[in-house]
Coordinates of C-alpha atoms (C1' of nucleotides) in Angstrom, one line a residue:
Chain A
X60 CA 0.0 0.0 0.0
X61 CA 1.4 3.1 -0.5
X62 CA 1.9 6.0 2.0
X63 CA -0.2 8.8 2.1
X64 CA 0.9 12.2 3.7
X65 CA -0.7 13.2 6.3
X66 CA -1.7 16.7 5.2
X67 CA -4.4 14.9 3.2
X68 CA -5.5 12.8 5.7
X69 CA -6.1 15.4 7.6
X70 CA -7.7 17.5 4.5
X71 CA -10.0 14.6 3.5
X72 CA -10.8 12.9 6.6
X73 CA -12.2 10.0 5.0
X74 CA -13.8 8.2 7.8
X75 CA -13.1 4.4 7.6
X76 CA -10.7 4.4 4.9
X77 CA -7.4 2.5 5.5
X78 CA -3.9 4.0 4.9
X79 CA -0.2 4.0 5.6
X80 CA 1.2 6.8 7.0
X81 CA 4.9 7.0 7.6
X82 CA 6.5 10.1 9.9
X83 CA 8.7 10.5 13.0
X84 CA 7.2 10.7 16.1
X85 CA 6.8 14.2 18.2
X86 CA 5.5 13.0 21.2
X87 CA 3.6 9.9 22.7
X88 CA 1.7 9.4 26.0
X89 CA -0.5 7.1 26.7
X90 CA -1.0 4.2 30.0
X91 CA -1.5 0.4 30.3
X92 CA -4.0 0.0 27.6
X93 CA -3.4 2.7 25.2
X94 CA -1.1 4.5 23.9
X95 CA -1.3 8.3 21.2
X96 CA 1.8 9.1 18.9
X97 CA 1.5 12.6 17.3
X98 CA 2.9 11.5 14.4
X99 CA 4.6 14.3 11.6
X100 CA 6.1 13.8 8.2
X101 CA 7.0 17.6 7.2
X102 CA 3.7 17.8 5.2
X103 CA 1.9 19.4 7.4
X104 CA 2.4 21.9 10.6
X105 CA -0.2 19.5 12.4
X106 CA 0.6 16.5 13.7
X107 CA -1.5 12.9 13.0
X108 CA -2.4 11.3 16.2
X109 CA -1.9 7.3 16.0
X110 CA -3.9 5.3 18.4
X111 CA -2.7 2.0 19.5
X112 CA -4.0 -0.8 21.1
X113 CA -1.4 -1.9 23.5
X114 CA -2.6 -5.6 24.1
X115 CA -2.5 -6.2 20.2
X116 CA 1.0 -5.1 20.1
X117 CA 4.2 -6.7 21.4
X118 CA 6.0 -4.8 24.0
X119 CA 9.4 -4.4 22.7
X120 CA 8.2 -3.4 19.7
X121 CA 6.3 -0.4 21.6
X122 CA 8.8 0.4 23.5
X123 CA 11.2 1.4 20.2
X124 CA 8.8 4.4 19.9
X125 CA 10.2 6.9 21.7
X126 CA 10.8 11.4 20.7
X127 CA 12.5 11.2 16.9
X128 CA 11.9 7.8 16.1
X129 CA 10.5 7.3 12.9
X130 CA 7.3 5.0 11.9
X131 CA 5.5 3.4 9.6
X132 CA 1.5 3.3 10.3
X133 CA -1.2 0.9 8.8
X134 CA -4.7 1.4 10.3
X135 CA -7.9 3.5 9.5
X136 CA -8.8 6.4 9.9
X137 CA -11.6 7.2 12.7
X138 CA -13.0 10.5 14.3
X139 CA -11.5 11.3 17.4
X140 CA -12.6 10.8 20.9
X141 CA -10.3 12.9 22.5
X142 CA -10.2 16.7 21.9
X143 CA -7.4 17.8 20.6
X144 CA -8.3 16.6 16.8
X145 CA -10.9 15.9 14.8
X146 CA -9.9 12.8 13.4
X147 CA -7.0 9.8 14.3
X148 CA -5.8 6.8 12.6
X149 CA -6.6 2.9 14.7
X150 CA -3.0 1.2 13.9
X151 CA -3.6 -2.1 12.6
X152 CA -0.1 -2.5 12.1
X153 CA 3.2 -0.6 13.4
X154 CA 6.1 -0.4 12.3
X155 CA 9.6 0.9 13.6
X156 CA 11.8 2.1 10.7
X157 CA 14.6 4.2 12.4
X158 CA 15.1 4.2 16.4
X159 CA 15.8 7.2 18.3
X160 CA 17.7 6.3 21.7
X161 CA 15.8 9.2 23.7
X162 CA 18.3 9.6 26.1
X163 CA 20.3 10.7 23.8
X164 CA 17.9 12.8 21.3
X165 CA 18.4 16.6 21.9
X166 CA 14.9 17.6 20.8
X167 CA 12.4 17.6 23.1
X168 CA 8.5 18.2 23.1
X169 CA 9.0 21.6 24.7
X170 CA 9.9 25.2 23.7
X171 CA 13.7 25.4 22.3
X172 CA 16.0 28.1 22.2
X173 CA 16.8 29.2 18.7
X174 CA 20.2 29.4 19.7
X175 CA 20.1 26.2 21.0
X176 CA 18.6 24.7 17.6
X177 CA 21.3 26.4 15.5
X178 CA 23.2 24.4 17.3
X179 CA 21.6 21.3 16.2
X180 CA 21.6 22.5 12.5
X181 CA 21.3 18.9 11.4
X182 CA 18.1 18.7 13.7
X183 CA 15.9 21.6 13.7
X184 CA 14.3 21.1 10.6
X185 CA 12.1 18.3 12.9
X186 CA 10.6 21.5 15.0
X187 CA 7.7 23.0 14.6
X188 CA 9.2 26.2 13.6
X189 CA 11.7 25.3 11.5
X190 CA 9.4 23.4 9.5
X191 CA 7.2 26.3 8.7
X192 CA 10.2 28.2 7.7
X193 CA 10.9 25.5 5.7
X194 CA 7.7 25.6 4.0
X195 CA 7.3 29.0 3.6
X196 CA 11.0 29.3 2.4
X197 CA 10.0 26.8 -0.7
X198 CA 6.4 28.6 -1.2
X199 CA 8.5 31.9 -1.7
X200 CA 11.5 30.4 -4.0
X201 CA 8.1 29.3 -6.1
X202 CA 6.1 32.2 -5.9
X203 CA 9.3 34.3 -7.4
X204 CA 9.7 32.0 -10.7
X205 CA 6.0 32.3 -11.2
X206 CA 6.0 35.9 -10.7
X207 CA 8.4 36.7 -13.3
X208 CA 7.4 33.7 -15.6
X209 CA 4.1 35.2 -16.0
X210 CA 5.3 38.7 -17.1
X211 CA 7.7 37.1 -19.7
X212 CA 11.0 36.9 -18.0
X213 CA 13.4 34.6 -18.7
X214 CA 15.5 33.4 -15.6
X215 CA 19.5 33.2 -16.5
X216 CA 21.9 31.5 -14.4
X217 CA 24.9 33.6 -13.9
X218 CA 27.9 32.1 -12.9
X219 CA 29.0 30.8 -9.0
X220 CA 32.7 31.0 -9.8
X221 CA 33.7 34.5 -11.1
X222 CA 37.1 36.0 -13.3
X223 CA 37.0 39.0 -12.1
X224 CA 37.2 40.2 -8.6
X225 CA 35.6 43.6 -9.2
X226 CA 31.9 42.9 -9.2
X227 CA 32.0 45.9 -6.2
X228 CA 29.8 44.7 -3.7
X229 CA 32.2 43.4 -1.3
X230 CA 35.4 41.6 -0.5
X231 CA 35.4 37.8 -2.0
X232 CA 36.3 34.3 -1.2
X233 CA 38.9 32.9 -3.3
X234 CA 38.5 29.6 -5.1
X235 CA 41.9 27.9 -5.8
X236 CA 43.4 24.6 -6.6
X237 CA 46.9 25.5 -5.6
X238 CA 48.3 23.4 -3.0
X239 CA 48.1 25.7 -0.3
X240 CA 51.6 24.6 1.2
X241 CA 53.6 24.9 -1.7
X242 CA 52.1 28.2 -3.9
X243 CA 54.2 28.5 -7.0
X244 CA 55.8 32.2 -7.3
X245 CA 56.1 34.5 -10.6
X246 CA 60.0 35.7 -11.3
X247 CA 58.5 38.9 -9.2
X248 CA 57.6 37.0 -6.0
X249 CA 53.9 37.2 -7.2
X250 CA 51.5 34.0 -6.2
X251 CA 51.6 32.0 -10.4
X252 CA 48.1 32.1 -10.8
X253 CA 48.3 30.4 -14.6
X254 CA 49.1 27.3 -12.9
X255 CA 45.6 27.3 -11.4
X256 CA 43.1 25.6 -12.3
X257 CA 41.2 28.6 -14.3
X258 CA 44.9 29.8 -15.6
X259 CA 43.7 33.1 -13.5
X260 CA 42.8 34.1 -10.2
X261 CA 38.7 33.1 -9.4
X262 CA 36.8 34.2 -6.4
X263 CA 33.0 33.2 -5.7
X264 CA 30.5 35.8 -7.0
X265 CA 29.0 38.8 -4.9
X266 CA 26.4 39.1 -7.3
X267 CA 25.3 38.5 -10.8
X268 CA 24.2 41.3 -11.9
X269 CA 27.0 42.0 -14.6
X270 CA 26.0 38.7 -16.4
X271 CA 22.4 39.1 -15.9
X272 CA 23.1 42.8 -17.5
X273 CA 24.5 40.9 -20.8
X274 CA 21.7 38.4 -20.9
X275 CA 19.4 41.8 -20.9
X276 CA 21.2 43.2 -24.0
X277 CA 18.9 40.7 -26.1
X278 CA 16.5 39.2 -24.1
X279 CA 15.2 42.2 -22.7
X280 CA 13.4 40.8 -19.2
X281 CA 15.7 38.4 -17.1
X282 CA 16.8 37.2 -13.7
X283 CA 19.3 35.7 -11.8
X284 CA 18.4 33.5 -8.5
X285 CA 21.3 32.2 -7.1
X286 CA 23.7 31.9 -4.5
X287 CA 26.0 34.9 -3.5
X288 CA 29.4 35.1 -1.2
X289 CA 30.6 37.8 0.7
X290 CA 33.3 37.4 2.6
X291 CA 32.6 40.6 4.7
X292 CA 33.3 40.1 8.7
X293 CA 29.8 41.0 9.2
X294 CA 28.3 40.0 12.6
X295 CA 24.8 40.7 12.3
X296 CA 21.4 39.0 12.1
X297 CA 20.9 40.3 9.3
X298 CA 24.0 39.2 7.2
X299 CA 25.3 35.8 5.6
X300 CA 28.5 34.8 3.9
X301 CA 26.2 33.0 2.2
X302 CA 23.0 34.0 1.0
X303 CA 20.3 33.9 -2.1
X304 CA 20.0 37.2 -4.3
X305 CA 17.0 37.3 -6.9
X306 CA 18.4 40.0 -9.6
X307 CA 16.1 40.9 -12.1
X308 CA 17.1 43.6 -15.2
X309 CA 14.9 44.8 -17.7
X310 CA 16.0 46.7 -21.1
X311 CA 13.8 49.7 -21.8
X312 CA 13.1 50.4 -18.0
X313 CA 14.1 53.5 -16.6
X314 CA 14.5 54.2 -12.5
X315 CA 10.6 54.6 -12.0
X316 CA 10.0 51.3 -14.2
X317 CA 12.3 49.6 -11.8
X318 CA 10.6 50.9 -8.8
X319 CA 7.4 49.7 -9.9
X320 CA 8.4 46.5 -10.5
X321 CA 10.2 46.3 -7.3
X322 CA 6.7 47.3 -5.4
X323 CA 5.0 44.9 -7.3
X324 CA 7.7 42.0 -6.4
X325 CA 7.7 42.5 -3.0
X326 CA 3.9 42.7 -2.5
X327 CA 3.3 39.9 -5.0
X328 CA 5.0 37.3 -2.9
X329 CA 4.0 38.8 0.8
X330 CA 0.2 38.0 -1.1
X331 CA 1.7 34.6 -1.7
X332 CA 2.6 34.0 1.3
X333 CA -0.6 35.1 2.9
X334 CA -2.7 32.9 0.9
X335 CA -0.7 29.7 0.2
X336 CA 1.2 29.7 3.7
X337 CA -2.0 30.6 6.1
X338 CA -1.5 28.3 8.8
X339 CA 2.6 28.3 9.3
X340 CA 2.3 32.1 9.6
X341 CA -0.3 31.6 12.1
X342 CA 1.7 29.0 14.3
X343 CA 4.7 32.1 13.7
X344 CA 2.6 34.7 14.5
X345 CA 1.4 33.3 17.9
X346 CA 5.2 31.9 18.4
X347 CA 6.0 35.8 18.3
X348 CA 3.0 36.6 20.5
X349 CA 4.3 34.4 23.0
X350 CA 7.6 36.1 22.9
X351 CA 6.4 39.6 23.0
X352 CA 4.5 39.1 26.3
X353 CA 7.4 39.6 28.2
X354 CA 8.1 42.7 26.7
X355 CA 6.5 46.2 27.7
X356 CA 3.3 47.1 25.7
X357 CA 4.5 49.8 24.2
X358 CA 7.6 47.6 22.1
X359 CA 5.3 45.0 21.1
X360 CA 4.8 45.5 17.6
X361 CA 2.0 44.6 15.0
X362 CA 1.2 40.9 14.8
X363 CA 3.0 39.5 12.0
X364 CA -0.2 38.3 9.7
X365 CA -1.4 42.5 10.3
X366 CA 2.0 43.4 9.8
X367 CA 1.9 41.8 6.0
X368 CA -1.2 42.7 5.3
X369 CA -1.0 46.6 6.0
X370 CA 2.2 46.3 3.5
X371 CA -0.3 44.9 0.9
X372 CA -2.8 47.8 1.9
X373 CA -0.4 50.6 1.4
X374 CA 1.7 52.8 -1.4
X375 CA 5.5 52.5 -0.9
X376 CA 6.5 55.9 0.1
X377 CA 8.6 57.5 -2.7
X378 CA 11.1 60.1 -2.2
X379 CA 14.7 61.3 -3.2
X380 CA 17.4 61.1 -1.0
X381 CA 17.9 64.9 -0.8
X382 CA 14.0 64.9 0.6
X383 CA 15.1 62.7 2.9
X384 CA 17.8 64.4 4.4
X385 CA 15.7 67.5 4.8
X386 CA 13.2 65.1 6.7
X387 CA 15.6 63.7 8.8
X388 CA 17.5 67.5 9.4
X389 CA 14.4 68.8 11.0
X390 CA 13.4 65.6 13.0
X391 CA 13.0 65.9 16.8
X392 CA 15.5 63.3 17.0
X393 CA 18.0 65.0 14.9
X394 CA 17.3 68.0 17.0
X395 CA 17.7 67.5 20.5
X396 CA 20.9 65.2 19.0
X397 CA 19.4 61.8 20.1
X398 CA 20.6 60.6 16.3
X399 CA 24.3 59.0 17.2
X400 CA 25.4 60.6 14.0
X401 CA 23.6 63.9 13.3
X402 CA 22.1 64.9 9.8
X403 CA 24.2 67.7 8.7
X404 CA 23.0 68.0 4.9
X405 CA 23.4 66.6 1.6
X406 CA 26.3 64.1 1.0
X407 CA 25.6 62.8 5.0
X408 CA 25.2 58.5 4.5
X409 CA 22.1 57.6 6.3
X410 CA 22.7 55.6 8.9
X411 CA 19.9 52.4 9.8
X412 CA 19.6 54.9 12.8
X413 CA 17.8 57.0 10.2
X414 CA 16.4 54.4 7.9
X415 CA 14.2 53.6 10.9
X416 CA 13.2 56.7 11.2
X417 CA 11.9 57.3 8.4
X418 CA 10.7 54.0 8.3
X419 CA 9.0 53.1 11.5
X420 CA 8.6 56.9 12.6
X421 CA 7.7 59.5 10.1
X422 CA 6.2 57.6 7.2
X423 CA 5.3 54.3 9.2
X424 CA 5.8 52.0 5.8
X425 CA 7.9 51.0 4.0
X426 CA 10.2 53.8 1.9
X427 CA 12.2 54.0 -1.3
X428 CA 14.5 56.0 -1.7
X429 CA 16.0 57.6 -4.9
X430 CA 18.7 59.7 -5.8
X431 CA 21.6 59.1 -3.8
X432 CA 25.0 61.3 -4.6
X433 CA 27.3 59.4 -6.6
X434 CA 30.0 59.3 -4.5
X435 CA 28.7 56.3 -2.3
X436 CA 27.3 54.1 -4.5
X437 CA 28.8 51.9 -7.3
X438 CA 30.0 52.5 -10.6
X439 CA 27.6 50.7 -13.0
X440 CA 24.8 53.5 -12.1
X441 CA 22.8 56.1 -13.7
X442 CA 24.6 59.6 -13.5
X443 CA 22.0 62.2 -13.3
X444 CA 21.8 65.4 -15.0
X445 CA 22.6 67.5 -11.6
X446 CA 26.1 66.3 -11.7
X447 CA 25.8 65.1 -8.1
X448 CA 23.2 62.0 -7.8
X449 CA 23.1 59.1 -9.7
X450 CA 19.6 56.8 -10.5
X451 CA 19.7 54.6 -7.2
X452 CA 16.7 53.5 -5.4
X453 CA 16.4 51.3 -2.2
X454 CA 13.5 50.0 -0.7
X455 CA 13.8 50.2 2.9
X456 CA 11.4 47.6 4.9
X457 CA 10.2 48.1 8.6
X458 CA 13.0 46.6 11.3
X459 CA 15.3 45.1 8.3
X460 CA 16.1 48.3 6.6
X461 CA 17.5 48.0 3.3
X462 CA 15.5 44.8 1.4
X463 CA 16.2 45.9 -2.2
X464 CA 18.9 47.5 -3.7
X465 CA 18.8 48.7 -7.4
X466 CA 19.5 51.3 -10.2
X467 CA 19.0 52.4 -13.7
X468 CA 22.1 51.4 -15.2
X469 CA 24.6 53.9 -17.2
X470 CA 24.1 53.6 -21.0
X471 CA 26.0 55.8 -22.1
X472 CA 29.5 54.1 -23.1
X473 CA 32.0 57.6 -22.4
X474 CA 30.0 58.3 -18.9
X475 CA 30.1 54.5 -17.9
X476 CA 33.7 54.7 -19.1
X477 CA 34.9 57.6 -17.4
X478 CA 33.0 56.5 -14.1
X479 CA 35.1 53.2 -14.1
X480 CA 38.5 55.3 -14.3
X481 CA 37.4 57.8 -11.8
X482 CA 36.4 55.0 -9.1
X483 CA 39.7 52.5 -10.4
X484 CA 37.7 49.9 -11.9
X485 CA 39.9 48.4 -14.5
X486 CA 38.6 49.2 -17.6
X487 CA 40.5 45.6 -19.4
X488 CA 39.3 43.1 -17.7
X489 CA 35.6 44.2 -17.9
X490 CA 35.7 45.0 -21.7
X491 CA 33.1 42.5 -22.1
X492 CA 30.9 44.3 -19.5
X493 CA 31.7 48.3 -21.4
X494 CA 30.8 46.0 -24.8
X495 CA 27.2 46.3 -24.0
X496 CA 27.4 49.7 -24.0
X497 CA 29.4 49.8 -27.0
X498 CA 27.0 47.6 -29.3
X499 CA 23.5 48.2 -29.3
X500 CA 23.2 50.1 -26.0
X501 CA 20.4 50.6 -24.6
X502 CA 18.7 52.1 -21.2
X503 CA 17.7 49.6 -18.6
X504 CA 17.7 48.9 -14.8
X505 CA 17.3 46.3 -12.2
X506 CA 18.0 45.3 -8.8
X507 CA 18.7 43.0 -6.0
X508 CA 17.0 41.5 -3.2
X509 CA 18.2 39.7 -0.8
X510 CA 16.3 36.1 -0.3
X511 CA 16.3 35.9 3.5
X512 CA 15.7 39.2 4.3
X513 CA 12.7 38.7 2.6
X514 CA 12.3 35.7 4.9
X515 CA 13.2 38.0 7.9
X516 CA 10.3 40.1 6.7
X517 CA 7.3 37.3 5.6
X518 CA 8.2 35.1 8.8
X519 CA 8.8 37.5 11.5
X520 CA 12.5 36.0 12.1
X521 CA 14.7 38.2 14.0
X522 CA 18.0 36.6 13.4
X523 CA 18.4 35.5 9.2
X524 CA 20.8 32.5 10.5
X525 CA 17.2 30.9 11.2
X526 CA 15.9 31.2 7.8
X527 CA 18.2 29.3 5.9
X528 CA 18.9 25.9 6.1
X529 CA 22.4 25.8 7.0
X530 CA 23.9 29.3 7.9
X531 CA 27.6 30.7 6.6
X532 CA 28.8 33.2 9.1
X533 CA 32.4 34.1 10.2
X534 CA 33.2 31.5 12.3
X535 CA 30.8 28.9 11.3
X536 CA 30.6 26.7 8.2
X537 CA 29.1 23.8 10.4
X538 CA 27.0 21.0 8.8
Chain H
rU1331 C1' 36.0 44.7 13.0
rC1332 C1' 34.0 48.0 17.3
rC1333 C1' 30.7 48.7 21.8
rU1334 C1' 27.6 46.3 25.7
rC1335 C1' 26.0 41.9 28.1
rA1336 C1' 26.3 36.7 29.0
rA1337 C1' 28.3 31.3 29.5
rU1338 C1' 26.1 26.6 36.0
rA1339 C1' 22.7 19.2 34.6
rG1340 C1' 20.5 17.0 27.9
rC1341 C1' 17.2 21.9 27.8
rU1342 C1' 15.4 26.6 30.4
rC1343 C1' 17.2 28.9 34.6
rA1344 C1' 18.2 30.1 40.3
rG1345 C1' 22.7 30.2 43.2
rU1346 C1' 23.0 35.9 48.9
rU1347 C1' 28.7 40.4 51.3
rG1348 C1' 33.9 34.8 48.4
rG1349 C1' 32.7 30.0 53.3
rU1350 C1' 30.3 22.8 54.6
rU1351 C1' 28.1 17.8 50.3
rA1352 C1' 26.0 23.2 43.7
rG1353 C1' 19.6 23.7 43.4
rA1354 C1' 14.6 23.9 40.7
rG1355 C1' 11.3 22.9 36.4
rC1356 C1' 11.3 20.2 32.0
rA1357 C1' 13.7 15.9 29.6
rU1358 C1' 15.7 10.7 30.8
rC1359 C1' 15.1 6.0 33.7
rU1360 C1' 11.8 2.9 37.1
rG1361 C1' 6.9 2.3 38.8
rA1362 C1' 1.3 3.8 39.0
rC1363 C1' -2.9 5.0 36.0
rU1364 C1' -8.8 2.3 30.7
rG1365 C1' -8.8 8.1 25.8
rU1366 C1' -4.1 11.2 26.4
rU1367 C1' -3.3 16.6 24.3
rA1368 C1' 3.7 20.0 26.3
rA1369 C1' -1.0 14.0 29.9
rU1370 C1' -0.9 13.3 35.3
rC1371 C1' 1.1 11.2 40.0
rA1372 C1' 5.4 8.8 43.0
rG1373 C1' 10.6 7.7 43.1
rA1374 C1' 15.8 7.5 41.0
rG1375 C1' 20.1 8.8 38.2
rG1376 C1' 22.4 13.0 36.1
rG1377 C1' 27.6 18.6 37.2
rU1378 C1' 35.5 19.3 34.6
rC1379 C1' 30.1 25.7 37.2
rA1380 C1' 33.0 27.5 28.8
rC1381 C1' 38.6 27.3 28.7
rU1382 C1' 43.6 29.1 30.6
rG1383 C1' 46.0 31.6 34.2
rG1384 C1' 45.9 34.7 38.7
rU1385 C1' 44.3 36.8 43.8
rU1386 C1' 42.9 34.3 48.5
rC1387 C1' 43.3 30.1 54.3
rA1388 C1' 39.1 29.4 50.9
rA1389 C1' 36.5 30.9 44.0
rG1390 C1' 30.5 28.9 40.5
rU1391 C1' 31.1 33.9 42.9
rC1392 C1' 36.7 38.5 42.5
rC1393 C1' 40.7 39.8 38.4
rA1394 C1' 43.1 39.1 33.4
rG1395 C1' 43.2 36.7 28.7
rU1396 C1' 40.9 33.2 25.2
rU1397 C1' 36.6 30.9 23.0
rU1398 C1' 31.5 30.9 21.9
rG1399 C1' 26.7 33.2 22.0
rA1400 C1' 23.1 37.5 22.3
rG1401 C1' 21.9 42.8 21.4
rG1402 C1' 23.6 47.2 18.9
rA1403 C1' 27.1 49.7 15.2
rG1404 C1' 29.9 49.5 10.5
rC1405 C1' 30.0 46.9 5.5
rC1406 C1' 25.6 45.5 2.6
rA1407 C1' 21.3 42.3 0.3

RNA sequence: UCCUCAAUAGCUCAGUUGGUUAGAGCAUCUGACUGUUAAUCAGAGGGUCACUGGUUCAAGUCCAGUUUGAGGAGCCA
C-alpha cells in the first residue's frame, strides 16, 4: 500500500478508509491499555495522532517508539474521541523504521532556544518552527519563478565562480586549486596564478548582476536566482557569507519602471505568502505573540499576519534622497541630538539609525528611496543630470532596513567609461561588460533583493541565521 | 572589526557580602494509572560551574586573557 501524507489525511478525513502513514514521532503518552503518537512527516504543521492498542501489540516493539523515532503506520482512519483533533488513525499495524535512543535525542516536546537549535543545524528542521520556515522558504522560491514567468522573464543562471574580482559589492572568497603549502611564485615574487586551475585568479560571486546585465542586452526581461558570497566580517542578524540574491534587469526600463516593478515583487510574494502559507504564519505569529508578552506594551509591535497585510494595503513611500535628508534635518531626534550621527545636509550616509526613522517613525511603511550622490554608491549606475546624484533606489522595509537594492544602469558608453576610471575599476578586464554599452546600448535597470531578508520580513524572524537551512557566518561553516 | 552583556545538569534557569556535600522545572530511567493533548502522580540517576591563568586560608562567585553566544554599530542584500 502506498503511504499517504498526512496533510491529506487530515484535508480529507475519509472516515473508515485505511492508509499507511509513515512520519517520526513528536510525542507519545498514553497508560497500560493505550497509547497516542503525534505522528509528523514535514507535510503538514499539524501533527497525525496514532492510536494504539497496547494488548495487540508486542512490548518491545512499543517500546522502540520513543521522541525522533521514525514510523510506519497501517490502520484507519476514525474520528476522534479525545479533543485535541478531529480525526485519528486505529493502527492495525506498526512499524519501527529508524530508532531514536531518547536519552540521547536533543529535541524535546517543549519550547527550544533558537540558539540552542542552530546548534543542532542537522536537527531543527524536525521542530515546529523550523518546519514552517521550511515551508514557507520553498512557497516563496516558487512564488518568485511564477511571478516573473508570467510577465515574460526569462530566468538566467549567472555564474558561481567569477574572473574578475571587481563585481563591487564586497570583499570575496577565493577559489583555488593550488596546494596551499607549496604556492608557485612568478619571477617577481607574485603568487603563479596560470598554474591554477582557471589559468587566473577566481573568487566566488558577490552578485550576478554584470551577467544578468548581458543576458538583458537581447533578451530584454531576465533574472538571476542564485547563491552569492561575501566574505565581509559582518556579525549581524541580518547578514550571511552565504545567502540567495534574486536580480532581475529589464532593457527599456528607466529608474521609475524599476521601482514599480520592485513594489509589485515584493507585495506579489508577501500576497503569496498570505494565501498559500496561512497556517505556518499563524503558528509564527502566535510563536511571536508568545515572545512579546514579556516585553512592555509599548515595544510590542503589529502581529506578524497584520504586519503583512498593512504592507499589501499601502503605497511604498517614494522620495529622493535629498528629501530625505531634509526630513531627517528637521526631526525631533536629529534635533535634540538623540541621532548618534547627526544629519548635517546633503552628501551625509544615512545611517539604519535614520532608515528607521523614516521607516517606523515619520512615514510608518515602507520607503524607497532615490537619488543618492554618486560618490557612495557603485559604478555601473545612472549619472543624473545635476552632476551630483546618480539613479539609485532602495527600498527600505520596517526593522530590516534595506531589502532591495537597485539602479537604472549607465548607458552611455564615455560616462560609464569615465565613471570606471574615476572609481579605479579596470577598464580591461571588464571590456566584455563596457561591450554592452558599445553595441547596441540601450537604457535599462534592475535590482537586488536579498532572499532571506525577505524571509526575515514574511516570517517575523529576527535573526536571518534561522531562515536558511544551513547558515555561513564568520566563524561557522558547520554541517 | 568596534561597543555592551552573557556562559552553572540534555534543555530553560536560580545560586545571597567569596565560606560545609551546587539547586529547581522540563527531559531521561523505574513504577502507578482504561482516551491522552507540552497527559498526570510517585521515586531514582544525572555537574570538569565554557577554557587558561591569577588573587585568596578558601573561588560557580573577584581579576586578566581566550573561545563561543546575544543585542547594537559599521560593511551591505
Amino acid at each position: 500500500m502506498r503511504r499517504t501524507e498526512i496533510k491529506t489525511i487530515l484535508q480529507k478525513e475519509e472516515i473508515g478508509a485505511e492508509v499507511v502513514v509513515k512520519g517520526w514521532v513528536r510525542n507519545y503518552r498514553g497508560n497500560n491499555f493505550v497509547m497516542f503518537v503525534a505522528l509528523n512527516d514535514g507535510s503538514s504543521l499539524q501533527n497525525l495522532q496514532i492510536v494504539i492498542d497496547i494488548e495487540k501489540f508486542d512490548a518491545q516493539l512499543l517500546k522502540k517508539i520513543t521522541v525522533g523515532s521514525s514510523l510506519s503506520i497501517q490502520g484507519t482512519i476514525a474520528k476522534s474521541e479525545g479533543k485535541g483533533q478531529s480525526i485519528e488513525v486505529l493502527a492495525s499495524s506498526v512499524e519501527v523504521l529508524g530508532t531514536a535512543n531518547a536519552d540521547e535525542y536533543p529535541l524535546q516536546p517543549k519550547k527550544h532556544s533558537l540558539e540552542f537549535l542552530r546548534e543542532i543545524g542537522h536537527l531543527r528542521f524536525r521542530s515546529n518552527t523550523f518546519g514552517a520556515i521550511t515551508r514557507i522558504r520553498h512557497q516563496m522560491i516558487y512564488a518568485i519563478h511564477t511571478f516573473f514567468h508570467e510577465r515574460g522573464f526569462y530566468n538566467i543562471h549567472t555564474p558561481i565562480i567569477t574572473g574578475s574580482d571587481c563585481e563591487g559589492a564586497g570583499e570575496m572568497f577565493q577559489v583555488t586549486t593550488l596546494d596551499l603549502k607549496k604556492l608557485p611564485f612568478t619571477k617577481d615574487g607574485n603568487i603563479d596564478f596560470s598554474e591554477d586551475f582557471f589559468g587566473k585568479q577566481t573568487n566566488l560571486t558577490v552578485s550576478g548582476q554584470l551577467e544578468v546585465e548581458m543576458a538583458c542586452m537581447a533578451m530584454s526581461k531576465v533574472y538571476t536566482f542564485g547563491p552569492t558570497f561575501r566574505a565581509e566580517n559582518s556579525n549581524t542578524s541580518r547578514h550571511l557569507a552565504e545567502f540567495w540574491m534574486i536580480e532581475p534587469e529589464v532593457a527599456f526600463a528607466d529608474i521609475y519602471d524599476d521601482m514599480d516593478l520592485a513594489e509589485e515583487f515584493l507585495k506579489y510574494l508577501i500576497s503569496y505568502a498570505l494565501t498559500n502559507c496561512k497556517e505556518d504564519l499563524e503558528f509564527l505569529q502566535e510563536r511571536l505573540l508568545q515572545e512579546e508578552k514579556s516585553k512592555p506594551e509599548q515595544e510590542r509591535s503589529m502581529p506578524l499576519i497584520e504586519k503583512l497585510q498593512f504592507v499589501l494595503a499601502n503605497d511604498f513611500q517614494r522620495l529622493t534622497y535629498t528629501e530625505a535628508i531634509e526630513i531627517l534635518k528637521e526631526s525631533k531626534p536629529n534635533k535634540k541630538g538623540q541621532f548618534k550621527y547627526e544629519v548635517k545636509g546633503f552628501g551625509t550616509d544615512l545611517q539604519s539609525e535614520h532608515e528607521r526613522y523614516l521607516v517606523e517613525k515619520h512615514f510608518k511603511k515602507p520607503v524607497i528611496l532615490t537619488g543618492y550622490p554618486k560618490e557612495i554608491k557603485a559604478f555601473y549606475m545612472k549619472q543624473n543630470p545635476d552632476g551630483k546624484t546618480v539613479a539609485a533606489m532602495d527600498v527600505l522595509f520596517p526593522q530590516i532596513g534595506e531589502i532591495i537594492g537597485g539602479s537604472e544602469r549607465e548607458a552611455d558608453y564615455d560616462k560609464l567609461y569615465n565613471r570606471m576610471v574615476e572609481m579605479n575599476i579596470p577598464t580591461e578586464e571588464l571590456y566584455w561588460y563596457l561591450d554592452s554599452r558599445r553595441y547596441g546600448t540601450v537604457p535599462h535597470a534592475g535590482f537586488g533583493l536579498g532572499f532571506e531578508r525577505l524571509m526575515l520580513f514574511v516570517t517575523g524572524m529576527g535573526n536571518i541565521r534561522d531562515v536558511i537551512p544551513f547558515p555561513r557566518y564568520p566563524k561557522s561553516a558547520d554541517f
